[in-house]
mmCIF file of C-alpha atoms in Angstrom:
data_model
loop_
_atom_site.group_PDB
_atom_site.id
_atom_site.type_symbol
_atom_site.label_atom_id
_atom_site.label_comp_id
_atom_site.label_asym_id
_atom_site.label_seq_id
_atom_site.Cartn_x
_atom_site.Cartn_y
_atom_site.Cartn_z
ATOM 1 C CA GLY A 417 -145.845 34.256 87.049
ATOM 2 C CA GLU A 418 -142.746 34.392 89.214
ATOM 3 C CA SER A 419 -142.857 36.714 92.158
ATOM 4 C CA VAL A 420 -140.223 39.264 92.896
ATOM 5 C CA GLY A 421 -139.452 40.185 96.451
ATOM 6 C CA LEU A 422 -139.847 36.724 97.927
ATOM 7 C CA HIS A 423 -137.185 37.490 100.522
ATOM 8 C CA LEU A 424 -137.751 41.215 100.884
ATOM 9 C CA PRO A 425 -139.189 42.898 103.987
ATOM 10 C CA THR A 426 -142.977 42.858 103.878
ATOM 11 C CA LEU A 427 -145.414 45.528 104.960
ATOM 12 C CA SER A 428 -148.968 44.301 105.462
ATOM 13 C CA VAL A 429 -151.682 46.943 105.437
ATOM 14 C CA GLN A 430 -155.444 46.757 105.710
ATOM 15 C CA GLU A 431 -157.313 47.924 102.632
ATOM 16 C CA GLY A 432 -158.275 51.556 103.048
ATOM 17 C CA ASP A 433 -155.499 52.358 105.504
ATOM 18 C CA ASN A 434 -152.473 54.498 104.671
ATOM 19 C CA SER A 435 -149.126 52.865 103.881
ATOM 20 C CA ILE A 436 -145.685 54.229 104.608
ATOM 21 C CA ILE A 437 -142.688 52.634 102.930
ATOM 22 C CA ASN A 438 -139.223 53.757 103.966
ATOM 23 C CA CYS A 439 -135.877 53.786 102.227
ATOM 24 C CA ALA A 440 -132.383 54.770 103.329
ATOM 25 C CA TYR A 441 -130.273 55.957 100.425
ATOM 26 C CA SER A 442 -126.551 55.704 100.283
ATOM 27 C CA ASN A 443 -124.965 58.753 98.701
ATOM 28 C CA SER A 444 -125.203 62.340 99.897
ATOM 29 C CA ALA A 445 -124.274 63.453 96.355
ATOM 30 C CA SER A 446 -127.520 62.031 94.956
ATOM 31 C CA ASP A 447 -129.851 64.772 93.805
ATOM 32 C CA TYR A 448 -132.777 62.989 92.209
ATOM 33 C CA PHE A 449 -134.889 60.184 93.614
ATOM 34 C CA ILE A 450 -137.611 57.955 92.250
ATOM 35 C CA TRP A 451 -140.032 55.462 93.706
ATOM 36 C CA TYR A 452 -140.818 52.478 91.511
ATOM 37 C CA LYS A 453 -143.550 49.863 91.822
ATOM 38 C CA GLN A 454 -142.894 46.360 90.541
ATOM 39 C CA GLU A 455 -145.757 43.934 90.169
ATOM 40 C CA SER A 456 -145.194 40.242 89.725
ATOM 41 C CA GLY A 457 -143.995 39.444 86.225
ATOM 42 C CA LYS A 458 -143.441 43.068 85.246
ATOM 43 C CA GLY A 459 -140.666 45.596 85.121
ATOM 44 C CA PRO A 460 -140.448 48.523 87.572
ATOM 45 C CA GLN A 461 -142.990 51.242 86.939
ATOM 46 C CA PHE A 462 -142.407 54.910 87.804
ATOM 47 C CA ILE A 463 -144.625 56.223 90.615
ATOM 48 C CA ILE A 464 -143.245 59.572 91.731
ATOM 49 C CA ASP A 465 -139.979 61.467 91.819
ATOM 50 C CA ILE A 466 -138.410 64.230 93.893
ATOM 51 C CA ARG A 467 -135.356 66.427 93.499
ATOM 52 C CA SER A 468 -132.985 67.233 96.307
ATOM 53 C CA ASN A 469 -134.107 70.872 96.499
ATOM 54 C CA MET A 470 -137.500 69.690 97.744
ATOM 55 C CA ASP A 471 -138.535 67.818 100.868
ATOM 56 C CA LYS A 472 -142.035 66.806 99.848
ATOM 57 C CA ARG A 473 -143.902 66.087 96.656
ATOM 58 C CA GLN A 474 -147.448 64.916 96.201
ATOM 59 C CA GLY A 475 -149.068 62.926 93.454
ATOM 60 C CA GLN A 476 -152.352 61.183 93.138
ATOM 61 C CA ARG A 477 -152.748 59.224 96.417
ATOM 62 C CA VAL A 478 -148.970 59.175 96.861
ATOM 63 C CA THR A 479 -146.565 61.481 98.679
ATOM 64 C CA VAL A 480 -142.801 61.283 98.767
ATOM 65 C CA LEU A 481 -140.831 62.796 101.630
ATOM 66 C CA LEU A 482 -137.103 63.442 101.486
ATOM 67 C CA ASN A 483 -134.898 63.996 104.520
ATOM 68 C CA LYS A 484 -131.408 64.794 103.275
ATOM 69 C CA THR A 485 -129.998 65.164 106.764
ATOM 70 C CA VAL A 486 -130.404 61.473 107.480
ATOM 71 C CA LYS A 487 -130.518 60.318 103.848
ATOM 72 C CA HIS A 488 -134.031 58.979 104.151
ATOM 73 C CA LEU A 489 -136.853 58.731 101.673
ATOM 74 C CA SER A 490 -140.404 57.631 102.314
ATOM 75 C CA LEU A 491 -143.419 56.848 100.167
ATOM 76 C CA GLN A 492 -146.867 57.363 101.588
ATOM 77 C CA ILE A 493 -149.845 55.763 99.884
ATOM 78 C CA ALA A 494 -153.252 57.016 100.961
ATOM 79 C CA ALA A 495 -156.270 54.710 101.147
ATOM 80 C CA THR A 496 -154.316 51.654 100.089
ATOM 81 C CA GLN A 497 -156.051 49.436 97.557
ATOM 82 C CA PRO A 498 -155.538 45.779 96.548
ATOM 83 C CA GLY A 499 -153.990 46.998 93.309
ATOM 84 C CA ASP A 500 -151.207 48.620 95.322
ATOM 85 C CA SER A 501 -149.870 45.183 96.285
ATOM 86 C CA ALA A 502 -146.387 45.022 94.768
ATOM 87 C CA VAL A 503 -142.714 45.460 95.569
ATOM 88 C CA TYR A 504 -141.628 49.080 95.947
ATOM 89 C CA PHE A 505 -138.089 50.278 95.264
ATOM 90 C CA CYS A 506 -136.499 53.637 95.837
ATOM 91 C CA ALA A 507 -133.770 54.674 93.405
ATOM 92 C CA GLU A 508 -131.209 57.457 93.727
ATOM 93 C CA ASN A 509 -129.511 59.205 90.830
ATOM 94 C CA LEU A 510 -125.972 60.307 91.480
ATOM 95 C CA SER A 511 -125.544 63.960 90.577
ATOM 96 C CA GLY A 512 -123.832 64.413 87.240
ATOM 97 C CA THR A 513 -124.211 60.775 86.223
ATOM 98 C CA TYR A 514 -126.757 58.617 84.496
ATOM 99 C CA LYS A 515 -126.584 55.918 87.124
ATOM 100 C CA TYR A 516 -129.328 54.819 89.435
ATOM 101 C CA ILE A 517 -128.724 52.928 92.651
ATOM 102 C CA PHE A 518 -131.708 50.916 93.780
ATOM 103 C CA GLY A 519 -132.691 50.281 97.370
ATOM 104 C CA THR A 520 -133.393 46.816 98.678
ATOM 105 C CA GLY A 521 -137.149 47.035 98.180
ATOM 106 C CA THR A 522 -140.245 46.469 100.296
ATOM 107 C CA ARG A 523 -143.110 44.146 99.501
ATOM 108 C CA LEU A 524 -146.495 45.738 100.196
ATOM 109 C CA LYS A 525 -149.304 43.321 100.910
ATOM 110 C CA VAL A 526 -152.824 44.731 101.074
ATOM 111 C CA LEU A 527 -155.230 42.766 103.232
ATOM 112 C CA ALA A 528 -158.896 42.740 102.268
ATOM 113 C CA SER B 622 -142.734 58.243 78.343
ATOM 114 C CA ALA B 623 -140.830 55.630 76.370
ATOM 115 C CA VAL B 624 -142.246 52.159 75.844
ATOM 116 C CA ILE B 625 -139.672 49.392 76.050
ATOM 117 C CA SER B 626 -140.167 45.879 74.697
ATOM 118 C CA GLN B 627 -137.942 42.969 75.566
ATOM 119 C CA LYS B 628 -137.664 39.590 73.877
ATOM 120 C CA PRO B 629 -137.854 36.861 75.004
ATOM 121 C CA SER B 630 -139.996 37.451 78.067
ATOM 122 C CA ARG B 631 -138.742 34.216 79.596
ATOM 123 C CA ASP B 632 -136.539 31.284 78.700
ATOM 124 C CA ILE B 633 -135.158 28.097 80.159
ATOM 125 C CA CYS B 634 -131.630 27.389 78.945
ATOM 126 C CA GLN B 635 -129.060 24.657 79.308
ATOM 127 C CA ARG B 636 -125.866 25.457 81.148
ATOM 128 C CA GLY B 637 -122.963 26.283 78.893
ATOM 129 C CA THR B 638 -125.153 27.886 76.227
ATOM 130 C CA SER B 639 -125.715 31.580 75.515
ATOM 131 C CA LEU B 640 -128.867 33.670 75.281
ATOM 132 C CA THR B 641 -129.291 37.015 73.556
ATOM 133 C CA ILE B 642 -131.960 39.353 74.907
ATOM 134 C CA GLN B 643 -133.325 42.086 72.684
ATOM 135 C CA CYS B 644 -134.539 45.492 73.813
ATOM 136 C CA GLN B 645 -136.516 47.819 71.564
ATOM 137 C CA VAL B 646 -137.525 51.372 72.544
ATOM 138 C CA ASP B 647 -140.343 53.137 70.728
ATOM 139 C CA SER B 648 -138.387 56.398 70.487
ATOM 140 C CA GLN B 649 -134.784 57.452 70.154
ATOM 141 C CA VAL B 650 -133.077 57.570 73.532
ATOM 142 C CA THR B 651 -129.643 58.672 74.570
ATOM 143 C CA MET B 652 -129.023 56.175 77.314
ATOM 144 C CA MET B 653 -129.846 52.489 77.532
ATOM 145 C CA PHE B 654 -128.997 50.285 80.467
ATOM 146 C CA TRP B 655 -129.061 46.620 81.403
ATOM 147 C CA TYR B 656 -129.888 45.490 84.929
ATOM 148 C CA ARG B 657 -129.948 42.130 86.653
ATOM 149 C CA GLN B 658 -132.472 41.276 89.338
ATOM 150 C CA GLN B 659 -131.654 38.058 91.123
ATOM 151 C CA PRO B 660 -134.487 36.191 92.867
ATOM 152 C CA GLY B 661 -135.801 38.184 95.803
ATOM 153 C CA GLN B 662 -133.283 40.957 95.249
ATOM 154 C CA SER B 663 -133.132 44.523 94.061
ATOM 155 C CA LEU B 664 -131.829 45.714 90.714
ATOM 156 C CA THR B 665 -128.108 45.793 89.979
ATOM 157 C CA LEU B 666 -126.732 47.718 87.016
ATOM 158 C CA ILE B 667 -124.749 45.530 84.632
ATOM 159 C CA ALA B 668 -123.712 48.093 82.048
ATOM 160 C CA THR B 669 -124.558 51.233 80.133
ATOM 161 C CA ALA B 670 -125.093 50.624 76.430
ATOM 162 C CA ASN B 671 -123.595 53.457 74.403
ATOM 163 C CA GLN B 672 -124.540 54.012 70.790
ATOM 164 C CA GLY B 673 -121.535 53.876 68.527
ATOM 165 C CA SER B 674 -119.069 52.742 71.186
ATOM 166 C CA GLU B 675 -118.420 49.910 73.591
ATOM 167 C CA ALA B 676 -120.628 49.426 76.595
ATOM 168 C CA THR B 677 -119.468 50.628 80.000
ATOM 169 C CA TYR B 678 -119.536 47.822 82.564
ATOM 170 C CA GLU B 679 -120.034 48.068 86.301
ATOM 171 C CA SER B 680 -117.741 46.419 88.804
ATOM 172 C CA GLY B 681 -118.241 42.672 88.799
ATOM 173 C CA PHE B 682 -119.504 42.469 85.216
ATOM 174 C CA VAL B 683 -117.297 41.852 82.185
ATOM 175 C CA ILE B 684 -117.759 42.067 78.452
ATOM 176 C CA ASP B 685 -116.824 38.438 77.820
ATOM 177 C CA LYS B 686 -119.694 37.260 80.002
ATOM 178 C CA PHE B 687 -122.241 39.936 79.058
ATOM 179 C CA PRO B 688 -121.500 41.273 75.569
ATOM 180 C CA ILE B 689 -123.769 44.169 74.625
ATOM 181 C CA SER B 690 -124.629 45.733 71.308
ATOM 182 C CA ARG B 691 -126.169 49.168 70.644
ATOM 183 C CA PRO B 692 -126.425 49.562 66.889
ATOM 184 C CA ASN B 693 -128.770 52.573 66.967
ATOM 185 C CA LEU B 694 -130.701 54.880 69.279
ATOM 186 C CA THR B 695 -133.694 52.553 69.695
ATOM 187 C CA PHE B 696 -132.218 49.063 70.063
ATOM 188 C CA SER B 697 -129.806 47.081 72.221
ATOM 189 C CA THR B 698 -128.996 43.465 72.947
ATOM 190 C CA LEU B 699 -127.491 41.749 75.971
ATOM 191 C CA THR B 700 -125.988 38.289 75.656
ATOM 192 C CA VAL B 701 -125.553 36.082 78.684
ATOM 193 C CA SER B 702 -122.671 33.812 77.699
ATOM 194 C CA ASN B 703 -121.658 30.354 78.858
ATOM 195 C CA MET B 704 -124.543 30.272 81.289
ATOM 196 C CA SER B 705 -124.558 28.601 84.674
ATOM 197 C CA PRO B 706 -127.444 28.215 87.157
ATOM 198 C CA GLU B 707 -126.101 31.281 89.005
ATOM 199 C CA ASP B 708 -127.119 33.367 85.970
ATOM 200 C CA SER B 709 -130.778 32.596 86.623
ATOM 201 C CA SER B 710 -132.270 36.056 87.081
ATOM 202 C CA ILE B 711 -134.545 38.646 85.629
ATOM 203 C CA TYR B 712 -132.686 40.808 83.121
ATOM 204 C CA LEU B 713 -134.130 44.273 82.591
ATOM 205 C CA CYS B 714 -133.543 46.832 79.892
ATOM 206 C CA SER B 715 -133.929 50.496 80.785
ATOM 207 C CA SER B 716 -133.676 53.820 79.031
ATOM 208 C CA MET B 717 -133.597 57.474 79.955
ATOM 209 C CA SER B 718 -133.268 60.664 77.982
ATOM 210 C CA GLY B 719 -130.690 62.304 80.225
ATOM 211 C CA GLY B 720 -129.246 62.618 83.706
ATOM 212 C CA GLY B 721 -131.708 63.531 86.431
ATOM 213 C CA THR B 722 -134.654 62.140 84.548
ATOM 214 C CA GLU B 723 -136.725 59.063 85.133
ATOM 215 C CA ALA B 724 -135.600 55.726 83.843
ATOM 216 C CA PHE B 725 -138.133 53.531 82.030
ATOM 217 C CA PHE B 726 -138.013 49.763 82.126
ATOM 218 C CA GLY B 727 -139.001 46.885 79.937
ATOM 219 C CA GLN B 728 -141.002 44.012 81.379
ATOM 220 C CA GLY B 729 -137.880 41.952 81.902
ATOM 221 C CA THR B 730 -136.577 38.608 80.668
ATOM 222 C CA ARG B 731 -136.874 35.787 83.176
ATOM 223 C CA LEU B 732 -133.964 33.448 82.604
ATOM 224 C CA THR B 733 -133.686 30.025 84.206
ATOM 225 C CA VAL B 734 -130.516 28.037 83.631
ATOM 226 C CA VAL B 735 -130.704 24.305 84.224
#
């Protein structure tokens, strides 16, 4: 199927290594953040979220870090696997609204 | 989590024609949204589909070009009118149950206009 992220920045990681994907968000009034994974031919899939009253949240093999001072979000994937190859987007939810603003995205390529 | 189905999953259309995309959610949801994802780009919100009232459009998107229906709490349609090659994109339906909650997405409709 068609690929998304053909022109997006690419992060290449060796299988088994840890991946760190970064995102700068735009609005200091945003209070809820999500990382999405989008595989080729599919819609974005929820990975992990974090609220603005936290600076770290862990899931299964994934960790999200939030630095409100510099409006920065990162996604860490431990022991990266071939199935992690996809485009990753951060999304911010403006406080008091239903709107999400999506970041530009990063394509993660896992090398065998 | 809600499951969202979109139809068609892809289509190739002639310029000047219109295409209606359907979005079905497996549960009643308050908010439904339509996004556009141009090739190699991120997602851009087109409009919020409100049940029982007109859709709310984002800057740069107008009702004449992208009419939306929301007849009930589980269904919405987006029409891409008078298409041109610049409308070639992935169109995504999304839903959420309230502010500050995760948004779920359909698999997208891949539109190519020739």
